[in-house]
Coordinates of C-alpha atoms in Angstrom, one line a residue:
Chain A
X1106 CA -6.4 79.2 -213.2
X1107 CA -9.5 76.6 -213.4
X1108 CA -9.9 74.2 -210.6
X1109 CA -9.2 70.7 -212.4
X1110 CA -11.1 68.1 -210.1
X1111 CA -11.2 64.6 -210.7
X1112 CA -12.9 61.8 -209.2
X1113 CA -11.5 58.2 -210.2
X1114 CA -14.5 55.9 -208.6
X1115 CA -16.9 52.8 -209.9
X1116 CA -20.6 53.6 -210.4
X1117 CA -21.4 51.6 -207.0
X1118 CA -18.6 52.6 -204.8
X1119 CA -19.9 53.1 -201.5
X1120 CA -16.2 54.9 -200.9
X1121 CA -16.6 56.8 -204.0
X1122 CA -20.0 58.3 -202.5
X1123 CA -18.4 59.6 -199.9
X1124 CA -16.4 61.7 -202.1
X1125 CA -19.1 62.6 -204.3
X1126 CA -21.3 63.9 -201.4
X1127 CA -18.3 65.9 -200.5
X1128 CA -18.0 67.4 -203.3
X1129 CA -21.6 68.2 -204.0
X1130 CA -21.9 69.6 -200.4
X1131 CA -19.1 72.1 -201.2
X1132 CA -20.9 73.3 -204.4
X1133 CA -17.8 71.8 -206.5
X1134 CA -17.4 71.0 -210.2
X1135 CA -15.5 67.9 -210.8
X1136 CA -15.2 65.6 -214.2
X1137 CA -15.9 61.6 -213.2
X1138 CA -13.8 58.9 -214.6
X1139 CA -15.6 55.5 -214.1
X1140 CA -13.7 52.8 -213.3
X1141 CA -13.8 49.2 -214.6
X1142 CA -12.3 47.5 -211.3
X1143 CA -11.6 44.3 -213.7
X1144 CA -9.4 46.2 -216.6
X1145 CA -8.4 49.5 -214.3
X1146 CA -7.3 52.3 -216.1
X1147 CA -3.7 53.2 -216.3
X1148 CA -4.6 56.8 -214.9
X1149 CA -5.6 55.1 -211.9
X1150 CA -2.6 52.5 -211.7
X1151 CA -0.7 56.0 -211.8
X1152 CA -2.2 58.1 -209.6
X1153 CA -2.6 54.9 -206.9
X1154 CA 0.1 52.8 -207.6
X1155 CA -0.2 51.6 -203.9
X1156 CA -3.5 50.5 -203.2
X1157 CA -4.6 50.7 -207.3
X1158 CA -7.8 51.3 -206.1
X1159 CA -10.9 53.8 -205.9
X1160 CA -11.8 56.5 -205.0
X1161 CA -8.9 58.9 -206.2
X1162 CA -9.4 62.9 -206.1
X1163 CA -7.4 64.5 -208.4
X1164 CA -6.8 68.2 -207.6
X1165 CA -5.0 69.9 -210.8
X1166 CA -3.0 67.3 -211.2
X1167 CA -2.2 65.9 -207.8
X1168 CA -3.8 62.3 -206.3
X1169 CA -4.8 61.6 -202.9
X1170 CA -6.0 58.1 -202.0
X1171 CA -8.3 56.5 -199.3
X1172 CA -11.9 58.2 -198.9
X1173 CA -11.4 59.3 -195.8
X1174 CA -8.0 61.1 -196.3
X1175 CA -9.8 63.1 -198.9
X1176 CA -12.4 63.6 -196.9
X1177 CA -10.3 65.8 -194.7
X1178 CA -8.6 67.6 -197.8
X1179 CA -11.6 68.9 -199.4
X1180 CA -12.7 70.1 -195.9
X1181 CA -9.3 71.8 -195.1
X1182 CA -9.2 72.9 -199.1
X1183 CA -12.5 74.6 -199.9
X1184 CA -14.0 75.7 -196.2
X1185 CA -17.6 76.3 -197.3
X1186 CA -20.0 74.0 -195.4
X1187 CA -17.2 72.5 -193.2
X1188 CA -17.7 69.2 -192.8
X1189 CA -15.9 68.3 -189.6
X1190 CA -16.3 69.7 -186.6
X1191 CA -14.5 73.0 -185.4
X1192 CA -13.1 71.5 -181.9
X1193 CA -10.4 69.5 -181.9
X1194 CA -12.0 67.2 -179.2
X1195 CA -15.0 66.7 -181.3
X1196 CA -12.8 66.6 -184.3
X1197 CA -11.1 63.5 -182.3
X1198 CA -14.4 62.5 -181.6
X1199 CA -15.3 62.0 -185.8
X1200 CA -11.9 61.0 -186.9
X1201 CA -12.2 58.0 -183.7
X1202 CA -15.9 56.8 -184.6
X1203 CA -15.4 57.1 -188.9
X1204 CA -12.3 54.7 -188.7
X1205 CA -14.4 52.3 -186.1
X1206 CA -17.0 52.4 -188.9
X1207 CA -14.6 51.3 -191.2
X1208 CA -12.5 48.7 -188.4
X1209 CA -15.7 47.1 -187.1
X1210 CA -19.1 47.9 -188.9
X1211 CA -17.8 47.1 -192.9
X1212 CA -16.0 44.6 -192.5
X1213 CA -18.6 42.1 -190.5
X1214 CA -21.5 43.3 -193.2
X1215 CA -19.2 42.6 -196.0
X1216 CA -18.5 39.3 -194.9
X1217 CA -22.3 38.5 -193.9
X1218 CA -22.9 39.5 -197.7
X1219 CA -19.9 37.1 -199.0
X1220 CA -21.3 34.0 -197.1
X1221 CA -23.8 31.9 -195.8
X1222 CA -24.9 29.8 -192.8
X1223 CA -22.7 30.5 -189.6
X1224 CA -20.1 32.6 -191.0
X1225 CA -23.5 34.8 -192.1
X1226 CA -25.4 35.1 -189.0
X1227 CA -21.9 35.6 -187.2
X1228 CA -21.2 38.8 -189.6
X1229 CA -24.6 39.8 -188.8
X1230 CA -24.7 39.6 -185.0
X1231 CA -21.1 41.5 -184.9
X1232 CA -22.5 44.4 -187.3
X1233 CA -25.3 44.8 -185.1
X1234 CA -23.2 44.8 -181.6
X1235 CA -21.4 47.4 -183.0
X1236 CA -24.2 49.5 -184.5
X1237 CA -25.5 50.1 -181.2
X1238 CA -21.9 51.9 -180.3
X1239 CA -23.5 54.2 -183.8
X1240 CA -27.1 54.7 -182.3
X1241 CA -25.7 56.4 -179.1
X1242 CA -23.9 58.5 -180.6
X1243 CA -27.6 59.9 -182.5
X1244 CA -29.2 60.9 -179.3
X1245 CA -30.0 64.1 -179.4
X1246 CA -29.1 64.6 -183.2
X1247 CA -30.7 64.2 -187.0
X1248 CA -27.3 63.8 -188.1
X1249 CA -23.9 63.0 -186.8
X1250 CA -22.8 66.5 -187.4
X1251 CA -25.6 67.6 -185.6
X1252 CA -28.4 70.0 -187.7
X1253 CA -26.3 69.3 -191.2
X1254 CA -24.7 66.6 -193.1
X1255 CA -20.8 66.2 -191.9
X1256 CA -17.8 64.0 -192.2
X1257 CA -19.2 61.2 -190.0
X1258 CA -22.6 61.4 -191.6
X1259 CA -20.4 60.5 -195.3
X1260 CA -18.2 58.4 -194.1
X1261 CA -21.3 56.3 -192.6
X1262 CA -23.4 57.3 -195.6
X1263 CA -22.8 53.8 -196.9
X1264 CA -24.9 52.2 -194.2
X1265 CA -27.9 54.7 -195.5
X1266 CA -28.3 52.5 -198.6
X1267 CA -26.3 49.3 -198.6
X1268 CA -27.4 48.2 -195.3
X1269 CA -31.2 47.6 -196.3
X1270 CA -29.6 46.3 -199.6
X1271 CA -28.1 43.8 -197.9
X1272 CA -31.1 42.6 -195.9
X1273 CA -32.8 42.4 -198.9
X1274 CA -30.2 40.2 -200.2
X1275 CA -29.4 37.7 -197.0
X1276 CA -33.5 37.7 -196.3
X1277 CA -31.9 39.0 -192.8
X1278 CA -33.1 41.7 -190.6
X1279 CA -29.9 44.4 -189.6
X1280 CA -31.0 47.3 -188.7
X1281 CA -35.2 47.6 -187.3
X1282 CA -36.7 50.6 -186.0
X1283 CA -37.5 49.5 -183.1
X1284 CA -34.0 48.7 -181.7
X1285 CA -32.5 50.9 -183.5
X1286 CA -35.1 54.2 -184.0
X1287 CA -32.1 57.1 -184.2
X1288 CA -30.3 55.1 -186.5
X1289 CA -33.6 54.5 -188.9
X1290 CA -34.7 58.0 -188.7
X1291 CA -30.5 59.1 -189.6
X1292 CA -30.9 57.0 -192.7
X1293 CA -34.4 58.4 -194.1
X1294 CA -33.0 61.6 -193.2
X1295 CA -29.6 61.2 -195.0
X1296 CA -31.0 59.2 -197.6
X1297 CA -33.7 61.9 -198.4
X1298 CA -31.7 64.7 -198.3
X1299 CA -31.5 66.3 -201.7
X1300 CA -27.6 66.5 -202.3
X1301 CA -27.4 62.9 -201.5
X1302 CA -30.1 61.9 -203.1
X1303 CA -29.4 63.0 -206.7
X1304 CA -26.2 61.0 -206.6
X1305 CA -27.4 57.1 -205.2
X1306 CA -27.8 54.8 -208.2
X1307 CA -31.1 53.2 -208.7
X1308 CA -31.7 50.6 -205.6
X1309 CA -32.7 47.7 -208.3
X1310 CA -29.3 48.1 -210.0
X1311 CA -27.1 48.3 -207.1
X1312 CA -29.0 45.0 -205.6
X1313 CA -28.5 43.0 -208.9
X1314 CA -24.6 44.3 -208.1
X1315 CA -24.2 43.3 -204.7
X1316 CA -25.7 40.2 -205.2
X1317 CA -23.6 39.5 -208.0
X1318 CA -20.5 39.8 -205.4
X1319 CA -21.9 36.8 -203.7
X1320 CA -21.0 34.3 -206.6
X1321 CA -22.9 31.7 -208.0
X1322 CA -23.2 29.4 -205.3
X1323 CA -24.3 32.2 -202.4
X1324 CA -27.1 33.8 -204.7
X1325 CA -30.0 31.6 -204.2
X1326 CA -30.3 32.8 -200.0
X1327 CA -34.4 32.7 -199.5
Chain B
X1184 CA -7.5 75.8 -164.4
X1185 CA -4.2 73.7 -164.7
X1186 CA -4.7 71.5 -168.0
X1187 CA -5.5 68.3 -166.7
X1188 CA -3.1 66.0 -168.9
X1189 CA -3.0 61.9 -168.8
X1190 CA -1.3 58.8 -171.3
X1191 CA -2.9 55.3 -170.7
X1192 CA 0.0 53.1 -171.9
X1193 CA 2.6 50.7 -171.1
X1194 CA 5.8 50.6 -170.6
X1195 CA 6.6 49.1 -174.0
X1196 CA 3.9 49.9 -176.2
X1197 CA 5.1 51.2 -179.2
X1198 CA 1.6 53.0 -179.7
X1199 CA 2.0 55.0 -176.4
X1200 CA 5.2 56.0 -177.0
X1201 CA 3.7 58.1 -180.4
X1202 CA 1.8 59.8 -177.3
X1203 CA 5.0 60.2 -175.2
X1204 CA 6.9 61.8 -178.3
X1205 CA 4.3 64.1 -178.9
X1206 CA 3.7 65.8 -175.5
X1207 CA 7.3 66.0 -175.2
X1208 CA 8.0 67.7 -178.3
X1209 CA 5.3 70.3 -177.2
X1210 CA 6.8 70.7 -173.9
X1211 CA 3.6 69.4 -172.0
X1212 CA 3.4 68.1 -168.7
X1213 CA 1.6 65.1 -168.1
X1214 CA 1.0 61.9 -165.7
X1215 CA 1.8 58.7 -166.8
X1216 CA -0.8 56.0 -166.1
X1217 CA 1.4 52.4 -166.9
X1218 CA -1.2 49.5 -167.4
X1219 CA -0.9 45.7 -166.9
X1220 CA -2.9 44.3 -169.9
X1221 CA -3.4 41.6 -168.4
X1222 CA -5.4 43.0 -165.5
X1223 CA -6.5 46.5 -167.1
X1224 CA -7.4 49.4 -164.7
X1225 CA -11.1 50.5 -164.5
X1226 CA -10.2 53.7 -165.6
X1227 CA -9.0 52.4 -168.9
X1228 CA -12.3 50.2 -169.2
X1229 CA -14.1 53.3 -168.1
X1230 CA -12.1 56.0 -171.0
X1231 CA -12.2 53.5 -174.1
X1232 CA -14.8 50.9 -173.2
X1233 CA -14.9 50.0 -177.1
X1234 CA -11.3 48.5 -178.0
X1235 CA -10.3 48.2 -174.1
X1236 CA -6.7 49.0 -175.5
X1237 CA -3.8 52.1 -174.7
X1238 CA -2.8 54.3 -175.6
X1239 CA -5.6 56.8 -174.5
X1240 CA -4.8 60.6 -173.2
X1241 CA -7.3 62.2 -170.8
X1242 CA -7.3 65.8 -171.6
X1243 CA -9.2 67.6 -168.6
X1244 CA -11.6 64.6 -167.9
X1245 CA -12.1 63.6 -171.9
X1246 CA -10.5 60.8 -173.3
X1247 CA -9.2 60.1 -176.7
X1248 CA -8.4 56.7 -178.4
X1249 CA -6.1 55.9 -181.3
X1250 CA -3.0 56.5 -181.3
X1251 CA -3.2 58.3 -184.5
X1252 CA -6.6 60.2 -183.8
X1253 CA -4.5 61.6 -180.6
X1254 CA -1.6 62.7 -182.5
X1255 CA -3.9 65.3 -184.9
X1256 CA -5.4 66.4 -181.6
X1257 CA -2.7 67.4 -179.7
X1258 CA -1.4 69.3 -182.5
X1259 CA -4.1 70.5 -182.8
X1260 CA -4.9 71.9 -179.5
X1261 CA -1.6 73.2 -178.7
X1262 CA 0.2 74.8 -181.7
X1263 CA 3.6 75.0 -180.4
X1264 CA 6.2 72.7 -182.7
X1265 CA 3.9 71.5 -185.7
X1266 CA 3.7 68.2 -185.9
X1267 CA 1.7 67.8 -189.0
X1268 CA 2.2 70.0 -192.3
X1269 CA 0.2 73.0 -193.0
X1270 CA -0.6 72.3 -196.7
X1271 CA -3.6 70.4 -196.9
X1272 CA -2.3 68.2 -199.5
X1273 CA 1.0 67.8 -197.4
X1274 CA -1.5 67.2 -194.8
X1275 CA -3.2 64.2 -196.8
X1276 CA -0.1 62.8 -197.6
X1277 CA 1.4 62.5 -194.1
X1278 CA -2.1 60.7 -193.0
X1279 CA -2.2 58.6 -196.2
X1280 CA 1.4 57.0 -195.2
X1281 CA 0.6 56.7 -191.2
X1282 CA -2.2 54.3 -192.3
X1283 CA -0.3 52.5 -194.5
X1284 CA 2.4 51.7 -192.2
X1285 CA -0.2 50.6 -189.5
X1286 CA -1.9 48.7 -192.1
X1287 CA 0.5 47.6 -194.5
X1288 CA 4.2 47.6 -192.3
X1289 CA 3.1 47.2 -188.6
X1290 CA 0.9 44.0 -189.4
X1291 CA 3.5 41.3 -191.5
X1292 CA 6.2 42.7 -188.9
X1293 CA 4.1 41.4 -185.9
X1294 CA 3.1 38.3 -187.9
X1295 CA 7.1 37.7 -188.3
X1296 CA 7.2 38.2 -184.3
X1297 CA 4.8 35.9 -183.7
X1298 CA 5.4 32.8 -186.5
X1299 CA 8.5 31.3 -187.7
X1300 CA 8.9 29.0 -191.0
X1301 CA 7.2 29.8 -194.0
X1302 CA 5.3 32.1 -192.5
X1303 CA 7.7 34.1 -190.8
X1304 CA 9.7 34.0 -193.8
X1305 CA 6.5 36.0 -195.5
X1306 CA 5.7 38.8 -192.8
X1307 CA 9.3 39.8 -193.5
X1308 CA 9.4 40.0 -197.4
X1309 CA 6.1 41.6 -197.4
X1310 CA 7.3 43.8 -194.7
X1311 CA 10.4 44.7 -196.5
X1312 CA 8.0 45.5 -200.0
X1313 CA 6.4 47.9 -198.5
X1314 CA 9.0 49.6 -196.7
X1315 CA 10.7 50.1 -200.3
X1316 CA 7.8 52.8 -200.2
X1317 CA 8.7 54.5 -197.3
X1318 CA 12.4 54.6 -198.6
X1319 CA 11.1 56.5 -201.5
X1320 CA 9.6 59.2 -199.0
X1321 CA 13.4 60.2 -197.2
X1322 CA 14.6 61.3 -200.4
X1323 CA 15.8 64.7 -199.5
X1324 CA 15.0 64.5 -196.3
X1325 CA 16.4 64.2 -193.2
X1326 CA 13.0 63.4 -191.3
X1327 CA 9.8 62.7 -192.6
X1328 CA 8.1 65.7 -191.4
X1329 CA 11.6 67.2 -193.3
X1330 CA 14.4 68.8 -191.1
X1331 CA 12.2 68.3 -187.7
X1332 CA 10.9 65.7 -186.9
X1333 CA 6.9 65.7 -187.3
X1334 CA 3.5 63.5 -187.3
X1335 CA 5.1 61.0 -189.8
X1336 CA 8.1 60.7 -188.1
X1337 CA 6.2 59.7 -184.8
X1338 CA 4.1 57.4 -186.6
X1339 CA 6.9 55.6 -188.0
X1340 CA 8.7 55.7 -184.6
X1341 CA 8.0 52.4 -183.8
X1342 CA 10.2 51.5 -186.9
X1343 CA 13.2 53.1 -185.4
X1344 CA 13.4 51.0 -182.5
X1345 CA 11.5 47.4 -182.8
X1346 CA 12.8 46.7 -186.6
X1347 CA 16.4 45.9 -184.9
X1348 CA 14.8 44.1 -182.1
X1349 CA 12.8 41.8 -184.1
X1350 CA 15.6 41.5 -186.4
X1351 CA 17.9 40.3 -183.2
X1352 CA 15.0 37.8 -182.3
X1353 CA 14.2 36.0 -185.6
X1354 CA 17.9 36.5 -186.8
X1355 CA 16.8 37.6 -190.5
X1356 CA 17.6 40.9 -191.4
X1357 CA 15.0 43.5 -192.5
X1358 CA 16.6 47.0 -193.1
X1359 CA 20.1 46.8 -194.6
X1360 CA 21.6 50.3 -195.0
X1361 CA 22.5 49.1 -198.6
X1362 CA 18.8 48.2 -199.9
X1363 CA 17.5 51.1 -197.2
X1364 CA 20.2 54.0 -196.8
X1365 CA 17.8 56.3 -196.3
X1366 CA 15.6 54.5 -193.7
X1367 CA 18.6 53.5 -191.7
X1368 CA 19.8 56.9 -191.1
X1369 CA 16.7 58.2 -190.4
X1370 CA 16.0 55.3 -187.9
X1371 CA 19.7 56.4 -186.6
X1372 CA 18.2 60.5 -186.3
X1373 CA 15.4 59.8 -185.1
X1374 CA 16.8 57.5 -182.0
X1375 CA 19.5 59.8 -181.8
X1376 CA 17.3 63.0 -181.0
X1377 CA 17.2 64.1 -177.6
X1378 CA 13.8 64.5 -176.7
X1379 CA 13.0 60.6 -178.5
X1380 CA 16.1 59.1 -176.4
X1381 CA 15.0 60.0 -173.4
X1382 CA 11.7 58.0 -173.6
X1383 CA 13.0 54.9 -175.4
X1384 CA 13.0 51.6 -172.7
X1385 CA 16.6 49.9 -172.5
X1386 CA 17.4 47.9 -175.1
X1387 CA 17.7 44.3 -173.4
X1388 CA 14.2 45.1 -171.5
X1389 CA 12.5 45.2 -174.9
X1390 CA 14.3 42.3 -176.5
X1391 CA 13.2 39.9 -173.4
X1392 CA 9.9 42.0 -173.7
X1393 CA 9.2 41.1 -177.3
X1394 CA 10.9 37.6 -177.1
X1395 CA 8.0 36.9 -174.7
X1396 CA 5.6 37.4 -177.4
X1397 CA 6.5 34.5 -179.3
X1398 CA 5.4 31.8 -177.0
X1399 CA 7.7 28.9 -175.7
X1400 CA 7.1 27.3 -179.0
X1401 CA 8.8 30.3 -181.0
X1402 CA 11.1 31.2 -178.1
X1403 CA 14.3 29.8 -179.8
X1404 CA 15.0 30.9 -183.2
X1405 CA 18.7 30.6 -184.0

């Protein structure tokens, strides 16, 4: 029987990257169903009637939910190019660091994005205390996973493109070169590697969206 | 080499005690490390410097963090009594609902704990929402994990013996075995299995325990 693959995502979805990178690292077919998050489809109300939100993988006719769950199912589904590590220690050491990306380094960039003022330069100073936790864990590597792209190189794979997004938008510096040089050079590298590549929108779009999360009265920043 | 085999907790956490479960139901041998938060051991500052928090195990010098992260490595590194399933998709969905209840159960509980009024009132109907979901999970089941008990099970431990403590404290009820007949007699199993008995505090310790949470404002409910 065919594989039937499904990804359930919005065309900006830094989540729905991660699967997407996933899949095109393991060499995998997979249909896309776009999702308008303002009128959601009622496939997507089915298959995450919890959360009722992206990204969704839908393996012949079964959903799994949150991005970094599935994540960890295509890895233990299709073992070509494993993602995470083969130790369980430095398995621990992935599953630890992609869950503090999502605790402590979204949510204080996704705040400095939705505001201004205080509130703004506080989500900004937090991001970059905890950034430097990411930097150390670079030394010695291109990537997270070491020579090739793994789990904690997509589950951070947001930073590669939203993060300078984001200065653009706030007129605020996040992440320079000079404090943060392994971290830089991780994002050229993952952001010029050809899998990835081929699957980021075009930056000029994806500004337009994320400043258009900032509502009216935040857009106007410089 | 003797494995080398430590748990950072305290005596109460409900988060160590995943920790405690574990290595007991894999027949390991370990030294307990009990921590005053309020005055927390260099050693703990020293093996999880970034959330400062048990529970953390030391396996031969290397520390690990999360409770939940801990849980997939012990499994992982000794086979012995599965916790988690061996279907990857089995897999996904025992990790999808172990983040739900520490996101979505764990967090309007505590908020009931630590609140009364309005708010109170809140943390528990949102609380008893999303247990509904977990309800849905026992059906033909005697454990999570199904006849043994297994990850799920341990994630959802704290359930089994803090509902009907906080329940005692804010006199409301929050598991009926009418609206939850499922959930109550698993939360009855699960308490009633030896190796989970053993580890459990006495009752009245936990009740003063958690009672002190509150605050002399909150200290007298009923």
């Amino acid at each position: 029987m065919a594989e039937e693959l499904k990804v359930f995502r919005t065309w900006s979805s830094p989540f729905g990257f991660r699967i997407v990178h996933a899949l095109k690292i393991k060499g995998l077919e997979y249909e896309t169903i776009l999702e308008d998050l303002s009128n959601k489809s009622d496939l997507l109300l089915k298959y995450n009637p919890i959360y009722k939100k992206i990204p969704v993988l839908v393996h012949n006719g079964k959903p799994i939910c949150e991005s970094l769950v599935i994540l960890e199912y295509i890895d233990e589904t299709w073992k070509q190019c494993p993602l995470l590590p083969q130790h369980p220690y430095d398995k621990a050491m992935a599953r630890f660091w992609a869950k503090f990306g999502d605790d402590k380094i979204f949510p204080p960039i996704r705040s400095a994005l939705f505001s201004q003022g205080k509130e703004q330069e506080e989500g900004v100073a937090t991001a970059v205390g905890n950034l430097k936790f990411i930097e150390e864990l670079l030394k010695g590597k291109k990537f997270f996973g070491g020579d090739t792209i793994g789990y904690l190189d997509l589950a951070f794979g947001w930073m590669a493109n939203l993060i300078s997004i984001l200065e653009e938008i706030v007129d605020m510096k996040l992440v320079d070169a000079e404090t943060f040089p392994l971290l830089s050079a991780w994002m050229s590298n993952f952001s010029a590697d050809p899998v990835i590549k081929d699957c980021w929108p075009p930056r000029d779009k994806m500004v337009e969206r994320f400043k258009g999360f900032r509502g009216p009265h935040l857009k106007k920043v410089a």
